mmCIF file of C-alpha atoms in Angstrom:
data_model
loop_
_atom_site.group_PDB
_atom_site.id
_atom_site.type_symbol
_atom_site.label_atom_id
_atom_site.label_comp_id
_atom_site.label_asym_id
_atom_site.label_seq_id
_atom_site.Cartn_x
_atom_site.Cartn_y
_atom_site.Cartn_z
ATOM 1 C CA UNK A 383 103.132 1.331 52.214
ATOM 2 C CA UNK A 384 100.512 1.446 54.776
ATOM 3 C CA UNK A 385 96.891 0.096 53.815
ATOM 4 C CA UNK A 386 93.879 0.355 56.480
ATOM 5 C CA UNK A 387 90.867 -0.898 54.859
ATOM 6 C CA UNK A 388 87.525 -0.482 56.717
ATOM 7 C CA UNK A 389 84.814 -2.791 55.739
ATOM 8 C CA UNK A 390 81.062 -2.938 57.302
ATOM 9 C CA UNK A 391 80.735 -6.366 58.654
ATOM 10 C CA UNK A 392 76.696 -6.820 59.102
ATOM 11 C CA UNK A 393 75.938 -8.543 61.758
ATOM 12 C CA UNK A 394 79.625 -9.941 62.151
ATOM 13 C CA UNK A 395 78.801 -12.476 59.121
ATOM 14 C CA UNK A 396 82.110 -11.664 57.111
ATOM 15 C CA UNK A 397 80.437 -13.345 53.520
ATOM 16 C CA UNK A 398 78.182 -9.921 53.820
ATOM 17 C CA UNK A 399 81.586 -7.302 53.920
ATOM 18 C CA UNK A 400 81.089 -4.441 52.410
ATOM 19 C CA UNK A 401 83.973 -1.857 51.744
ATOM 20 C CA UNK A 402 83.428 1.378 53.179
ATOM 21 C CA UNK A 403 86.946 2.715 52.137
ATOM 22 C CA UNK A 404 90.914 2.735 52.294
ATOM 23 C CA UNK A 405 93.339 4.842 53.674
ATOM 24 C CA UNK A 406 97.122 4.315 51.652
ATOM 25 C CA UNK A 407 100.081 5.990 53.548
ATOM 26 C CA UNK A 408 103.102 5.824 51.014
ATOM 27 C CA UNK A 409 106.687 6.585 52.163
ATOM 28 C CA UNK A 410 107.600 9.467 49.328
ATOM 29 C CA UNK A 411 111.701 8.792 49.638
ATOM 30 C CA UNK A 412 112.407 12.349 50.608
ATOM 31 C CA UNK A 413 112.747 11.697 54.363
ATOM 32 C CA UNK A 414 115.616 10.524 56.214
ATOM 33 C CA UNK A 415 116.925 8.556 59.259
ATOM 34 C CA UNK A 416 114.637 10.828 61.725
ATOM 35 C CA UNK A 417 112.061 12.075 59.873
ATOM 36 C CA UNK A 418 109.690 10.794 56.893
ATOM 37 C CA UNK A 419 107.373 12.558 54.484
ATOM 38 C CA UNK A 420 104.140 10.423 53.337
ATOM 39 C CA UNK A 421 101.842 10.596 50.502
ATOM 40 C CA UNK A 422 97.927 9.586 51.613
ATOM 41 C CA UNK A 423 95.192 8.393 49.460
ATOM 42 C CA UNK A 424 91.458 7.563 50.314
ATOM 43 C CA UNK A 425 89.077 5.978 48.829
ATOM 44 C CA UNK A 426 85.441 5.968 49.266
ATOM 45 C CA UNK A 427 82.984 2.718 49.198
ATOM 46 C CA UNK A 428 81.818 3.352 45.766
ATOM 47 C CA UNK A 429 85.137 3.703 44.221
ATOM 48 C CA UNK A 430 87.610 1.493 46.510
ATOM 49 C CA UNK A 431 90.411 1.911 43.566
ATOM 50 C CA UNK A 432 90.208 5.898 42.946
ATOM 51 C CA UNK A 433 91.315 8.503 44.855
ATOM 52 C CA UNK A 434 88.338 10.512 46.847
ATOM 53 C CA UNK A 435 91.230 12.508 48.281
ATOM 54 C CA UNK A 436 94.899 12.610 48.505
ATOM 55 C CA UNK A 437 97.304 14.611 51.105
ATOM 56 C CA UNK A 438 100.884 14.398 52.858
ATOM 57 C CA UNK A 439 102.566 14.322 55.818
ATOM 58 C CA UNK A 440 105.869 16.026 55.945
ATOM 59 C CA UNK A 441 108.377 15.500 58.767
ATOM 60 C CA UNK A 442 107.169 12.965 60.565
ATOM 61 C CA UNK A 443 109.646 11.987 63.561
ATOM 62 C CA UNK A 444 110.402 8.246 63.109
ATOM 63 C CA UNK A 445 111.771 8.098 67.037
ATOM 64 C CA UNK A 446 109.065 9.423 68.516
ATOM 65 C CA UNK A 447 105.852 8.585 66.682
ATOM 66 C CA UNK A 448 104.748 5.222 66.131
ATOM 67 C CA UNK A 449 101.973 4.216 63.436
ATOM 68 C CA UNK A 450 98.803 5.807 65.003
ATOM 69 C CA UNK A 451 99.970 8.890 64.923
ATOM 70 C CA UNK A 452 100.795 8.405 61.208
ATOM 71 C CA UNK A 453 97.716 7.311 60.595
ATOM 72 C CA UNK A 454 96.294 10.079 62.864
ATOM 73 C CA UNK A 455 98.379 12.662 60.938
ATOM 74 C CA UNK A 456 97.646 11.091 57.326
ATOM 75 C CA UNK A 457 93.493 11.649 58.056
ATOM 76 C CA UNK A 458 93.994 14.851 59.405
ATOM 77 C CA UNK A 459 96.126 16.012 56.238
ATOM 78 C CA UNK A 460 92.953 14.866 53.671
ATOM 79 C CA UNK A 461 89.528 15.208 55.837
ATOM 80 C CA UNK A 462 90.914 16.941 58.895
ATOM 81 C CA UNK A 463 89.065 20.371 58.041
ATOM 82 C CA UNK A 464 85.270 18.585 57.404
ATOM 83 C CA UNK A 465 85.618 17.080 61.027
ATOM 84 C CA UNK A 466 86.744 20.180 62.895
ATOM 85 C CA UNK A 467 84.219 19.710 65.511
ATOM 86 C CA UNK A 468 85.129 16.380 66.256
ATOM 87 C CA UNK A 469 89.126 17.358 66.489
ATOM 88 C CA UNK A 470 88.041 20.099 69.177
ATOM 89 C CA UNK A 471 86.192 17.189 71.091
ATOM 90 C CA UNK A 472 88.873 14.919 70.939
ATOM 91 C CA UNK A 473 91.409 17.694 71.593
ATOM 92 C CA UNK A 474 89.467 18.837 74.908
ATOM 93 C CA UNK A 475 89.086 15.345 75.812
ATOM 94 C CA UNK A 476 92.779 14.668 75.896
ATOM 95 C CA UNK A 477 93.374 16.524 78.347
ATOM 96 C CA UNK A 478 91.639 15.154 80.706
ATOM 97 C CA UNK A 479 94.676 12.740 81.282
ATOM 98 C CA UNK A 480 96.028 10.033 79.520
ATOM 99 C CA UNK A 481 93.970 7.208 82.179
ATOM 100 C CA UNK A 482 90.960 8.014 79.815
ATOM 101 C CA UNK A 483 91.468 5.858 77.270
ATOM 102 C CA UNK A 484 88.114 5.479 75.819
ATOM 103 C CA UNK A 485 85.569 7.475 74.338
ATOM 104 C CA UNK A 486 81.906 8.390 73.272
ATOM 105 C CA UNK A 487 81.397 11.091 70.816
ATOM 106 C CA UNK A 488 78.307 12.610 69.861
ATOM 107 C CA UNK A 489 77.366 14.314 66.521
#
């Protein structure tokens, strides 16, 4: 299993963390050599042990992917439709070359 908490750090003082949520990727045993199929939960900062939503990704190529993308993949199979917008920036912005490897996005 893959866990990604994300905690709000104020003012970098880590005795004040505050968790703002987790993503779980689970390996569902389906998959094989190449490919993998994943369960995901999140969780939200009020409720770090309940699921706020829960999704898969199916066929993931183990050779050519690496853990980003799952993770990549795993958000866009629970909250991928609320952030549309943001996909289409990031979408347009890729291909402006892979050299960019930063970015500011505005909402």
């Amino acid at each position: 299993m893959i866990r990604v908490t994300i905690q709000m750090i104020p003012r970098g003082d880590e005795s004040r963390a505050r968790h703002m949520g987790t993503v779980e990727i689970a390996n569902d045993g389906t998959g094989d050599q190449l490919t993998g199929n994943y369960k995901v939960r999140l969780s939200r900062m009020d409720s770090p042990t309940r699921a706020w939503k829960t999704g898969a990704v199916l066929g993931f190529n183990r050779k050519t992917r690496g853990p980003h993308d799952l993770l990549l993949l795993a958000l866009l199979s629970t909250v991928g439709d609320r952030n549309k917008r943001i996909i289409d920036i990031l979408k347009a912005e890729a291909q402006l070359g892979d050299e960019q490897t930063t970015s500011e996005v505005s909402i």
